[in-house]
Structures are given as C-alpha cells and as structure tokens.
Amino acid sequence: MNLRYLLVPFTLLLFHFATNEAFDQRRISSFLDKSILKKSDFQWKGPAGGSYHLADWNGKPDPTLLWRKFLLKVTNKFQPLLHHVNWKEGKVQDEKRRDEFPCPLNDTRSPVQPVNIHQLRPGDIDVVAAIGDSLSSGNGAMSATALGAYTEFRGMSFSGGGMQDWTTLLTLPNILKVFNPNLYGFATENVLSRDLAAHLNVAEPNALSRDLVQQVQILIQRMQQDPRVDMPRHWKLLTILIGSNDFCMDMCHQDNMFKFLKQHEEDLRKALTLLRNNVPRLMVNLIPAPNLVYLQQQLKTLPGIYKIPLGLACSCLVNRFYTPEYLQKASELISRWQAVDEHIAGLAEFHTSDFTVIYQQFMANLTIPHLSNGFIDLRYFGKDGIHFSQFGHAAVANLLWNNMVQGSGQEDLDLRQPFENFECPTAERPYILTMKNKNE
C-alpha cells in the first residue's frame, strides 16, 4: 500500500465539505455518461479506473497496520466499558441466559459422514471460514465513537466470529458450534486477519471485488497449512460478502461501467473456480452486497452526527448534491452487480457432489426496522451509522441461518431482532439448503 493512501480519508473530508456545486454536478454528469446505459465522454482527471485500492496483501509494508493494531490494543483494554456503553444503547443482544437452544438437536448430525454435499446436516460442518470486507471483519461492532469503525471486532462477525457462545454473541459459527462442538475456523478474538486468532476469517476492511482472488489464495494456503483442517475429509462452509467498498469508494471513479461489472464477474468466477479446484467438500454462502442507495434512503432519519462518517465512507453515493437521477442510475448499477452474483452462483460448473454455491439474496435489498415514531432503529448500527453493531451482527447471523434451513419459496428477507424468528431443521428438511435439494 502506498503512503498516499493515508491521505484518502482526509481527501474525502475535503471533498465532503469543500467541493462546490458545479464540481459535484460535473461528477454526477460524468457518472451518468459513463454508465452502461450510455456512451462515456468522461474526462475528469481523477482517480479513474479504480485506482483507490485500499486492501493490500502483496507483502509490502502497510502504513496503516500499526494504527489498526493500536486501535485493537486500546479497544481490547477497554472492552468492558465499551460493552457497557453499547448495552445501555441497546446495541448488544439481550444477555439474558436462555435455558435451551431454540432448535432440537436430534438428527442434526449424520450418523455416518455424508459423501454428498447436498445431504449435509448442520452438525456435519467441521470447518467455517469468511471472506469479504469490513462487514465480515466486524468493524465497529462494539465501538464508543465513529472512530471505532476502524477497529475490527472479528470475533463478533456474523459470518466468521466465534467468541463466547450463541447466548451472548449470536453468529453463524456460534450457531453451528451447538450442532458440532468441534467446529473450527472461526475468529476467537478481536484481531487483524493476519493474526493467528483470526484463523480462517480472512476478511479485510477495505477489500474490493478485485481482492477476492487474493483472499481466496490466502484462505487456501491457511487451510492447507493448518493441521486442524483435514482437507480431504472435513466438510467446510465459507461465507463471502463483498462489494460495498466498490459501490462506496470505487464506482464513481470508473471510466466504463460495463467493464466495472465485467471485472467483478471475472473476479468472482476466478475466485470460485480456485475454491472448487483446491478445497474439496466446500459449501459457499454467497451474499450480495446491499443496495446502498436503497439503504441510504432508509437512513434519512439518521441524526446529523452520523452523516459525516457516512459521507466520508461512501463518497460515491452520499453527497447532498447527488440528484435523484444520479442515485437511480447508481441503484440500477448495483442491481446489475447483484444479478452478476446470482448468475455466477447458479452456473452448473459450481454445483457438484462436493462443491456448491448458495446465493443468499436477503442482503440485496435489506430493510432496516424502524421505531414506532418513524425513526430508524439505531440498535442495528455501530456509532458510525454504517457498520453493524453487535446487535446487528446477531440479527444478520439469525437471518442467514434462517435462509440456510428454510424450505423453497420461504426465504426470510426481513431483518429482526435476534431470536424473534429462529428457524430449525425439520425431519422433512434436515439438510442445509442447496440449489439441488431445496425443491426436493
């Protein structure tokens, strides 16, 4: 990572407050002109072609690494205080101890290990992993200020966190641990992806779609070198969520929207091909990045204190000068991106007896609950109003789990507080749902 990337947040701050209306109107016109619906006459000499590449695993010194480690050290030292602050605001799941897990455990692990991925029960999963960006690394999940968005609460991540257990931190790994206490691969502490305690949660906060292949390579290497992972024997579950940074920081700096989408398609296909060819017995949850235009429209009632970090983190979509036409085009582009995810996930080449991809559509047009007074329920978000709080991670984990075990046509698309609706495998449908078994 080049040292100039340290200036990105400050540059965005200047953009947010100092750019004049004429400049922003030019950027809006540029975005519309270069969309896949029109030919491009874009001439602005900015960071074109996606030169904002904030994630880096090429072995070069990362100037932000010390800063991230420092934030983690401070955060871990004051964890009890942070927990208390978030608990008072309802951003932590209800800690009232539950007597029993919501689902019966009978017949949730096969008596004989399956040889077909479409006959996997929850207890058959031996290894979990996560790939993605800050939503998967748990950024800001238990923060006291907006600055906490730079801190990775990886052990609380909905897809790859496994600190404590389901009664206090509801995550997908903590759910699966109930069915298989020997489950492995989840992050056991709030650490960076490079740290040992991250295990197989290799998500990086600033990752873009073009980082997918590199994250997959890292994951494969870790699996192959980890003595606790039996590559030919263990059944594995990987959850992928990527794209939010592409929408927020990269989309409006691209010269050609068709190439932008095509590149994502190629990156995703290469990543899944690598996984299929190198990781036997692997099930992949592919979650589309949320439509941030639709999400932003729901966030209009956010208090003003949240709007500054929102504008800094998502400068391609959050600006008071962006017109409805601009945002409509952006929303259409995001929908096309999500359609790419669904298309790739459905390709026959990614559905064999020991490899499959499941498109989990619930995140695509996620609706955030509102309070009775019409304001958005802030319990689901951290202090920056962008990333999920621990309460939000628990709700998303619950939603993902529901969609893994529900029957065909019963997809759960509504975000609710944890345990309000918690689905269970049944005798009729004991398997984790895949494209091949959900209609049986």
mmCIF file with all atom_site columns, C-alpha atoms in Angstrom, residues 88-261:
data_model
loop_
_atom_site.group_PDB
_atom_site.id
_atom_site.type_symbol
_atom_site.label_atom_id
_atom_site.label_alt_id
_atom_site.label_comp_id
_atom_site.label_asym_id
_atom_site.label_entity_id
_atom_site.label_seq_id
_atom_site.pdbx_PDB_ins_code
_atom_site.Cartn_x
_atom_site.Cartn_y
_atom_site.Cartn_z
_atom_site.occupancy
_atom_site.B_iso_or_equiv
_atom_site.pdbx_formal_charge
_atom_site.auth_seq_id
_atom_site.auth_comp_id
_atom_site.auth_asym_id
_atom_site.auth_atom_id
_atom_site.pdbx_PDB_model_num
ATOM 1   C CA . LYS A 1 88  ? -27.103 0.989   27.518  1.00 0.00 ? 88  LYS A CA 1
ATOM 2   C CA . GLU A 1 89  ? -27.990 1.947   23.939  1.00 0.00 ? 89  GLU A CA 1
ATOM 3   C CA . GLY A 1 90  ? -29.422 -1.473  23.081  1.00 0.00 ? 90  GLY A CA 1
ATOM 4   C CA . LYS A 1 91  ? -26.633 -2.261  20.600  1.00 0.00 ? 91  LYS A CA 1
ATOM 5   C CA . VAL A 1 92  ? -25.830 -5.559  22.333  1.00 0.00 ? 92  VAL A CA 1
ATOM 6   C CA . GLN A 1 93  ? -28.075 -8.612  22.107  1.00 0.00 ? 93  GLN A CA 1
ATOM 7   C CA . ASP A 1 94  ? -30.105 -9.495  25.188  1.00 0.00 ? 94  ASP A CA 1
ATOM 8   C CA . GLU A 1 95  ? -27.752 -11.254 27.554  1.00 0.00 ? 95  GLU A CA 1
ATOM 9   C CA . LYS A 1 96  ? -30.488 -12.980 29.456  1.00 0.00 ? 96  LYS A CA 1
ATOM 10  C CA . ARG A 1 97  ? -29.330 -16.571 29.619  1.00 0.00 ? 97  ARG A CA 1
ATOM 11  C CA . ARG A 1 98  ? -31.558 -18.924 27.698  1.00 0.00 ? 98  ARG A CA 1
ATOM 12  C CA . ASP A 1 99  ? -32.231 -22.336 29.114  1.00 0.00 ? 99  ASP A CA 1
ATOM 13  C CA . GLU A 1 100 ? -32.216 -24.144 25.802  1.00 0.00 ? 100 GLU A CA 1
ATOM 14  C CA . PHE A 1 101 ? -31.059 -23.639 22.246  1.00 0.00 ? 101 PHE A CA 1
ATOM 15  C CA . PRO A 1 102 ? -34.096 -22.777 20.061  1.00 0.00 ? 102 PRO A CA 1
ATOM 16  C CA . CYS A 1 103 ? -33.754 -25.933 17.939  1.00 0.00 ? 103 CYS A CA 1
ATOM 17  C CA . PRO A 1 104 ? -33.828 -29.608 18.920  1.00 0.00 ? 104 PRO A CA 1
ATOM 18  C CA . LEU A 1 105 ? -30.515 -31.343 18.255  1.00 0.00 ? 105 LEU A CA 1
ATOM 19  C CA . ASN A 1 106 ? -31.902 -34.750 17.312  1.00 0.00 ? 106 ASN A CA 1
ATOM 20  C CA . ASP A 1 107 ? -30.748 -35.920 13.881  1.00 0.00 ? 107 ASP A CA 1
ATOM 21  C CA . THR A 1 108 ? -28.868 -32.667 13.172  1.00 0.00 ? 108 THR A CA 1
ATOM 22  C CA . ARG A 1 109 ? -25.601 -34.543 12.631  1.00 0.00 ? 109 ARG A CA 1
ATOM 23  C CA . SER A 1 110 ? -25.428 -37.507 10.274  1.00 0.00 ? 110 SER A CA 1
ATOM 24  C CA . PRO A 1 111 ? -24.669 -40.860 11.942  1.00 0.00 ? 111 PRO A CA 1
ATOM 25  C CA . VAL A 1 112 ? -22.268 -41.587 9.069   1.00 0.00 ? 112 VAL A CA 1
ATOM 26  C CA . GLN A 1 113 ? -20.349 -38.752 7.421   1.00 0.00 ? 113 GLN A CA 1
ATOM 27  C CA . PRO A 1 114 ? -22.091 -37.851 4.132   1.00 0.00 ? 114 PRO A CA 1
ATOM 28  C CA . VAL A 1 115 ? -20.309 -38.158 0.809   1.00 0.00 ? 115 VAL A CA 1
ATOM 29  C CA . ASN A 1 116 ? -22.680 -35.774 -0.973  1.00 0.00 ? 116 ASN A CA 1
ATOM 30  C CA . ILE A 1 117 ? -22.740 -32.051 -0.201  1.00 0.00 ? 117 ILE A CA 1
ATOM 31  C CA . HIS A 1 118 ? -26.467 -31.877 -0.818  1.00 0.00 ? 118 HIS A CA 1
ATOM 32  C CA . GLN A 1 119 ? -27.060 -34.168 2.157   1.00 0.00 ? 119 GLN A CA 1
ATOM 33  C CA . LEU A 1 120 ? -25.260 -32.091 4.783   1.00 0.00 ? 120 LEU A CA 1
ATOM 34  C CA . ARG A 1 121 ? -26.889 -31.512 8.140   1.00 0.00 ? 121 ARG A CA 1
ATOM 35  C CA . PRO A 1 122 ? -25.760 -28.550 10.311  1.00 0.00 ? 122 PRO A CA 1
ATOM 36  C CA . GLY A 1 123 ? -23.693 -30.802 12.577  1.00 0.00 ? 123 GLY A CA 1
ATOM 37  C CA . ASP A 1 124 ? -21.773 -32.180 9.586   1.00 0.00 ? 124 ASP A CA 1
ATOM 38  C CA . ILE A 1 125 ? -19.938 -28.883 9.082   1.00 0.00 ? 125 ILE A CA 1
ATOM 39  C CA . ASP A 1 126 ? -16.424 -29.267 10.521  1.00 0.00 ? 126 ASP A CA 1
ATOM 40  C CA . VAL A 1 127 ? -14.772 -26.021 9.374   1.00 0.00 ? 127 VAL A CA 1
ATOM 41  C CA . VAL A 1 128 ? -16.064 -22.460 8.836   1.00 0.00 ? 128 VAL A CA 1
ATOM 42  C CA . ALA A 1 129 ? -14.412 -19.543 7.048   1.00 0.00 ? 129 ALA A CA 1
ATOM 43  C CA . ALA A 1 130 ? -15.209 -15.996 5.955   1.00 0.00 ? 130 ALA A CA 1
ATOM 44  C CA . ILE A 1 131 ? -14.095 -13.744 3.114   1.00 0.00 ? 131 ILE A CA 1
ATOM 45  C CA . GLY A 1 132 ? -15.073 -10.149 2.476   1.00 0.00 ? 132 GLY A CA 1
ATOM 46  C CA . ASP A 1 133 ? -14.732 -6.595  3.740   1.00 0.00 ? 133 ASP A CA 1
ATOM 47  C CA . SER A 1 134 ? -15.447 -4.660  6.933   1.00 0.00 ? 134 SER A CA 1
ATOM 48  C CA . LEU A 1 135 ? -18.913 -6.199  7.305   1.00 0.00 ? 135 LEU A CA 1
ATOM 49  C CA . SER A 1 136 ? -17.256 -9.608  7.653   1.00 0.00 ? 136 SER A CA 1
ATOM 50  C CA . SER A 1 137 ? -14.355 -8.424  9.808   1.00 0.00 ? 137 SER A CA 1
ATOM 51  C CA . GLY A 1 138 ? -16.801 -6.922  12.310  1.00 0.00 ? 138 GLY A CA 1
ATOM 52  C CA . ASN A 1 139 ? -15.630 -3.314  12.095  1.00 0.00 ? 139 ASN A CA 1
ATOM 53  C CA . GLY A 1 140 ? -17.303 -1.028  14.607  1.00 0.00 ? 140 GLY A CA 1
ATOM 54  C CA . ALA A 1 141 ? -19.429 -3.760  16.174  1.00 0.00 ? 141 ALA A CA 1
ATOM 55  C CA . MET A 1 142 ? -18.700 -2.639  19.734  1.00 0.00 ? 142 MET A CA 1
ATOM 56  C CA . SER A 1 143 ? -17.449 0.930   19.419  1.00 0.00 ? 143 SER A CA 1
ATOM 57  C CA . ALA A 1 144 ? -17.985 4.024   21.550  1.00 0.00 ? 144 ALA A CA 1
ATOM 58  C CA . THR A 1 145 ? -17.313 6.586   18.792  1.00 0.00 ? 145 THR A CA 1
ATOM 59  C CA . ALA A 1 146 ? -17.322 6.745   14.993  1.00 0.00 ? 146 ALA A CA 1
ATOM 60  C CA . LEU A 1 147 ? -13.566 6.154   15.140  1.00 0.00 ? 147 LEU A CA 1
ATOM 61  C CA . GLY A 1 148 ? -14.408 2.647   16.293  1.00 0.00 ? 148 GLY A CA 1
ATOM 62  C CA . ALA A 1 149 ? -15.347 1.811   12.717  1.00 0.00 ? 149 ALA A CA 1
ATOM 63  C CA . TYR A 1 150 ? -11.623 1.328   12.130  1.00 0.00 ? 150 TYR A CA 1
ATOM 64  C CA . THR A 1 151 ? -11.475 -1.379  14.794  1.00 0.00 ? 151 THR A CA 1
ATOM 65  C CA . GLU A 1 152 ? -12.078 -4.986  13.783  1.00 0.00 ? 152 GLU A CA 1
ATOM 66  C CA . PHE A 1 153 ? -14.318 -6.877  16.187  1.00 0.00 ? 153 PHE A CA 1
ATOM 67  C CA . ARG A 1 154 ? -13.618 -10.008 14.181  1.00 0.00 ? 154 ARG A CA 1
ATOM 68  C CA . GLY A 1 155 ? -14.674 -12.423 16.908  1.00 0.00 ? 155 GLY A CA 1
ATOM 69  C CA . MET A 1 156 ? -18.193 -10.934 16.780  1.00 0.00 ? 156 MET A CA 1
ATOM 70  C CA . SER A 1 157 ? -18.602 -11.052 12.989  1.00 0.00 ? 157 SER A CA 1
ATOM 71  C CA . PHE A 1 158 ? -21.887 -12.616 11.880  1.00 0.00 ? 158 PHE A CA 1
ATOM 72  C CA . SER A 1 159 ? -20.142 -14.873 9.349   1.00 0.00 ? 159 SER A CA 1
ATOM 73  C CA . GLY A 1 160 ? -16.723 -15.645 10.820  1.00 0.00 ? 160 GLY A CA 1
ATOM 74  C CA . GLY A 1 161 ? -16.759 -14.790 14.525  1.00 0.00 ? 161 GLY A CA 1
ATOM 75  C CA . GLY A 1 162 ? -16.843 -17.373 17.285  1.00 0.00 ? 162 GLY A CA 1
ATOM 76  C CA . MET A 1 163 ? -16.088 -15.658 20.574  1.00 0.00 ? 163 MET A CA 1
ATOM 77  C CA . GLN A 1 164 ? -18.150 -16.811 23.570  1.00 0.00 ? 164 GLN A CA 1
ATOM 78  C CA . ASP A 1 165 ? -21.327 -18.645 22.505  1.00 0.00 ? 165 ASP A CA 1
ATOM 79  C CA . TRP A 1 166 ? -24.767 -18.159 20.946  1.00 0.00 ? 166 TRP A CA 1
ATOM 80  C CA . THR A 1 167 ? -26.344 -16.889 24.173  1.00 0.00 ? 167 THR A CA 1
ATOM 81  C CA . THR A 1 168 ? -24.171 -13.759 24.252  1.00 0.00 ? 168 THR A CA 1
ATOM 82  C CA . LEU A 1 169 ? -22.816 -13.401 20.714  1.00 0.00 ? 169 LEU A CA 1
ATOM 83  C CA . LEU A 1 170 ? -25.082 -14.854 18.059  1.00 0.00 ? 170 LEU A CA 1
ATOM 84  C CA . THR A 1 171 ? -23.003 -15.603 14.969  1.00 0.00 ? 171 THR A CA 1
ATOM 85  C CA . LEU A 1 172 ? -23.250 -18.299 12.327  1.00 0.00 ? 172 LEU A CA 1
ATOM 86  C CA . PRO A 1 173 ? -20.238 -20.186 13.774  1.00 0.00 ? 173 PRO A CA 1
ATOM 87  C CA . ASN A 1 174 ? -21.702 -19.959 17.290  1.00 0.00 ? 174 ASN A CA 1
ATOM 88  C CA . ILE A 1 175 ? -24.941 -21.452 15.967  1.00 0.00 ? 175 ILE A CA 1
ATOM 89  C CA . LEU A 1 176 ? -23.100 -24.278 14.214  1.00 0.00 ? 176 LEU A CA 1
ATOM 90  C CA . LYS A 1 177 ? -20.993 -24.937 17.326  1.00 0.00 ? 177 LYS A CA 1
ATOM 91  C CA . VAL A 1 178 ? -24.151 -26.117 19.063  1.00 0.00 ? 178 VAL A CA 1
ATOM 92  C CA . PHE A 1 179 ? -24.590 -28.851 16.459  1.00 0.00 ? 179 PHE A CA 1
ATOM 93  C CA . ASN A 1 180 ? -20.867 -29.661 16.260  1.00 0.00 ? 180 ASN A CA 1
ATOM 94  C CA . PRO A 1 181 ? -18.820 -28.636 19.337  1.00 0.00 ? 181 PRO A CA 1
ATOM 95  C CA . ASN A 1 182 ? -15.620 -29.488 17.430  1.00 0.00 ? 182 ASN A CA 1
ATOM 96  C CA . LEU A 1 183 ? -16.259 -26.819 14.795  1.00 0.00 ? 183 LEU A CA 1
ATOM 97  C CA . TYR A 1 184 ? -13.100 -24.961 13.786  1.00 0.00 ? 184 TYR A CA 1
ATOM 98  C CA . GLY A 1 185 ? -12.046 -21.929 11.727  1.00 0.00 ? 185 GLY A CA 1
ATOM 99  C CA . PHE A 1 186 ? -13.878 -19.003 13.347  1.00 0.00 ? 186 PHE A CA 1
ATOM 100 C CA . ALA A 1 187 ? -12.071 -15.991 14.831  1.00 0.00 ? 187 ALA A CA 1
ATOM 101 C CA . THR A 1 188 ? -11.618 -16.469 18.574  1.00 0.00 ? 188 THR A CA 1
ATOM 102 C CA . GLU A 1 189 ? -10.541 -12.903 19.392  1.00 0.00 ? 189 GLU A CA 1
ATOM 103 C CA . ASN A 1 190 ? -10.891 -9.366  18.060  1.00 0.00 ? 190 ASN A CA 1
ATOM 104 C CA . VAL A 1 191 ? -7.758  -9.322  15.923  1.00 0.00 ? 191 VAL A CA 1
ATOM 105 C CA . LEU A 1 192 ? -6.467  -8.469  12.465  1.00 0.00 ? 192 LEU A CA 1
ATOM 106 C CA . SER A 1 193 ? -6.825  -11.032 9.699   1.00 0.00 ? 193 SER A CA 1
ATOM 107 C CA . ARG A 1 194 ? -3.061  -11.622 9.857   1.00 0.00 ? 194 ARG A CA 1
ATOM 108 C CA . ASP A 1 195 ? -3.191  -12.720 13.486  1.00 0.00 ? 195 ASP A CA 1
ATOM 109 C CA . LEU A 1 196 ? -3.350  -16.381 14.484  1.00 0.00 ? 196 LEU A CA 1
ATOM 110 C CA . ALA A 1 197 ? -6.624  -15.958 16.415  1.00 0.00 ? 197 ALA A CA 1
ATOM 111 C CA . ALA A 1 198 ? -8.343  -14.853 13.195  1.00 0.00 ? 198 ALA A CA 1
ATOM 112 C CA . HIS A 1 199 ? -7.965  -18.439 11.968  1.00 0.00 ? 199 HIS A CA 1
ATOM 113 C CA . LEU A 1 200 ? -9.997  -18.699 8.732   1.00 0.00 ? 200 LEU A CA 1
ATOM 114 C CA . ASN A 1 201 ? -11.749 -15.323 8.882   1.00 0.00 ? 201 ASN A CA 1
ATOM 115 C CA . VAL A 1 202 ? -9.534  -13.582 6.313   1.00 0.00 ? 202 VAL A CA 1
ATOM 116 C CA . ALA A 1 203 ? -11.853 -10.646 5.567   1.00 0.00 ? 203 ALA A CA 1
ATOM 117 C CA . GLU A 1 204 ? -10.100 -7.282  5.149   1.00 0.00 ? 204 GLU A CA 1
ATOM 118 C CA . PRO A 1 205 ? -11.893 -3.997  5.991   1.00 0.00 ? 205 PRO A CA 1
ATOM 119 C CA . ASN A 1 206 ? -11.077 -2.182  2.747   1.00 0.00 ? 206 ASN A CA 1
ATOM 120 C CA . ALA A 1 207 ? -11.374 -5.138  0.396   1.00 0.00 ? 207 ALA A CA 1
ATOM 121 C CA . LEU A 1 208 ? -12.801 -4.692  -3.094  1.00 0.00 ? 208 LEU A CA 1
ATOM 122 C CA . SER A 1 209 ? -14.113 -7.253  -5.530  1.00 0.00 ? 209 SER A CA 1
ATOM 123 C CA . ARG A 1 210 ? -10.735 -7.421  -7.239  1.00 0.00 ? 210 ARG A CA 1
ATOM 124 C CA . ASP A 1 211 ? -9.242  -8.609  -3.934  1.00 0.00 ? 211 ASP A CA 1
ATOM 125 C CA . LEU A 1 212 ? -11.383 -11.757 -3.963  1.00 0.00 ? 212 LEU A CA 1
ATOM 126 C CA . VAL A 1 213 ? -8.851  -13.959 -5.732  1.00 0.00 ? 213 VAL A CA 1
ATOM 127 C CA . GLN A 1 214 ? -6.096  -12.905 -3.353  1.00 0.00 ? 214 GLN A CA 1
ATOM 128 C CA . GLN A 1 215 ? -8.265  -13.550 -0.302  1.00 0.00 ? 215 GLN A CA 1
ATOM 129 C CA . VAL A 1 216 ? -9.121  -16.987 -1.686  1.00 0.00 ? 216 VAL A CA 1
ATOM 130 C CA . GLN A 1 217 ? -5.437  -17.748 -2.200  1.00 0.00 ? 217 GLN A CA 1
ATOM 131 C CA . ILE A 1 218 ? -4.714  -16.775 1.395   1.00 0.00 ? 218 ILE A CA 1
ATOM 132 C CA . LEU A 1 219 ? -7.591  -18.890 2.663   1.00 0.00 ? 219 LEU A CA 1
ATOM 133 C CA . ILE A 1 220 ? -6.493  -21.941 0.676   1.00 0.00 ? 220 ILE A CA 1
ATOM 134 C CA . GLN A 1 221 ? -2.950  -21.580 1.961   1.00 0.00 ? 221 GLN A CA 1
ATOM 135 C CA . ARG A 1 222 ? -4.137  -21.326 5.556   1.00 0.00 ? 222 ARG A CA 1
ATOM 136 C CA . MET A 1 223 ? -6.368  -24.364 5.213   1.00 0.00 ? 223 MET A CA 1
ATOM 137 C CA . GLN A 1 224 ? -3.608  -26.428 3.647   1.00 0.00 ? 224 GLN A CA 1
ATOM 138 C CA . GLN A 1 225 ? -1.092  -25.471 6.341   1.00 0.00 ? 225 GLN A CA 1
ATOM 139 C CA . ASP A 1 226 ? -3.396  -25.800 9.332   1.00 0.00 ? 226 ASP A CA 1
ATOM 140 C CA . PRO A 1 227 ? -3.094  -29.221 10.979  1.00 0.00 ? 227 PRO A CA 1
ATOM 141 C CA . ARG A 1 228 ? -6.617  -28.887 12.370  1.00 0.00 ? 228 ARG A CA 1
ATOM 142 C CA . VAL A 1 229 ? -8.089  -28.829 8.858   1.00 0.00 ? 229 VAL A CA 1
ATOM 143 C CA . ASP A 1 230 ? -8.374  -32.228 7.229   1.00 0.00 ? 230 ASP A CA 1
ATOM 144 C CA . MET A 1 231 ? -8.712  -31.083 3.626   1.00 0.00 ? 231 MET A CA 1
ATOM 145 C CA . PRO A 1 232 ? -9.995  -34.319 2.030   1.00 0.00 ? 232 PRO A CA 1
ATOM 146 C CA . ARG A 1 233 ? -12.260 -35.357 4.918   1.00 0.00 ? 233 ARG A CA 1
ATOM 147 C CA . HIS A 1 234 ? -13.746 -32.259 6.600   1.00 0.00 ? 234 HIS A CA 1
ATOM 148 C CA . TRP A 1 235 ? -16.886 -30.582 5.278   1.00 0.00 ? 235 TRP A CA 1
ATOM 149 C CA . LYS A 1 236 ? -16.328 -26.824 5.099   1.00 0.00 ? 236 LYS A CA 1
ATOM 150 C CA . LEU A 1 237 ? -18.583 -23.760 4.961   1.00 0.00 ? 237 LEU A CA 1
ATOM 151 C CA . LEU A 1 238 ? -17.366 -20.430 3.567   1.00 0.00 ? 238 LEU A CA 1
ATOM 152 C CA . THR A 1 239 ? -19.369 -17.203 3.625   1.00 0.00 ? 239 THR A CA 1
ATOM 153 C CA . ILE A 1 240 ? -18.481 -14.471 1.105   1.00 0.00 ? 240 ILE A CA 1
ATOM 154 C CA . LEU A 1 241 ? -19.770 -10.889 1.224   1.00 0.00 ? 241 LEU A CA 1
ATOM 155 C CA . ILE A 1 242 ? -18.046 -8.301  -0.974  1.00 0.00 ? 242 ILE A CA 1
ATOM 156 C CA . GLY A 1 243 ? -18.955 -5.157  -2.937  1.00 0.00 ? 243 GLY A CA 1
ATOM 157 C CA . SER A 1 244 ? -19.830 -2.382  -0.502  1.00 0.00 ? 244 SER A CA 1
ATOM 158 C CA . ASN A 1 245 ? -16.451 -0.669  -0.924  1.00 0.00 ? 245 ASN A CA 1
ATOM 159 C CA . ASP A 1 246 ? -16.775 -0.971  -4.692  1.00 0.00 ? 246 ASP A CA 1
ATOM 160 C CA . PHE A 1 247 ? -20.081 0.936   -4.505  1.00 0.00 ? 247 PHE A CA 1
ATOM 161 C CA . CYS A 1 248 ? -18.935 3.491   -1.945  1.00 0.00 ? 248 CYS A CA 1
ATOM 162 C CA . MET A 1 249 ? -15.363 4.269   -2.934  1.00 0.00 ? 249 MET A CA 1
ATOM 163 C CA . ASP A 1 250 ? -14.701 2.924   -6.406  1.00 0.00 ? 250 ASP A CA 1
ATOM 164 C CA . MET A 1 251 ? -17.807 3.050   -8.597  1.00 0.00 ? 251 MET A CA 1
ATOM 165 C CA . CYS A 1 252 ? -17.788 6.781   -9.363  1.00 0.00 ? 252 CYS A CA 1
ATOM 166 C CA . HIS A 1 253 ? -14.095 6.682   -10.296 1.00 0.00 ? 253 HIS A CA 1
ATOM 167 C CA . GLN A 1 254 ? -14.540 4.107   -13.039 1.00 0.00 ? 254 GLN A CA 1
ATOM 168 C CA . ASP A 1 255 ? -14.345 5.081   -16.696 1.00 0.00 ? 255 ASP A CA 1
ATOM 169 C CA . ASN A 1 256 ? -16.556 2.298   -18.022 1.00 0.00 ? 256 ASN A CA 1
ATOM 170 C CA . MET A 1 257 ? -19.407 0.773   -16.079 1.00 0.00 ? 257 MET A CA 1
ATOM 171 C CA . PHE A 1 258 ? -19.686 -2.258  -18.362 1.00 0.00 ? 258 PHE A CA 1
ATOM 172 C CA . LYS A 1 259 ? -16.036 -3.096  -17.699 1.00 0.00 ? 259 LYS A CA 1
ATOM 173 C CA . PHE A 1 260 ? -16.629 -2.468  -13.990 1.00 0.00 ? 260 PHE A CA 1
ATOM 174 C CA . LEU A 1 261 ? -19.332 -5.142  -13.906 1.00 0.00 ? 261 LEU A CA 1
#
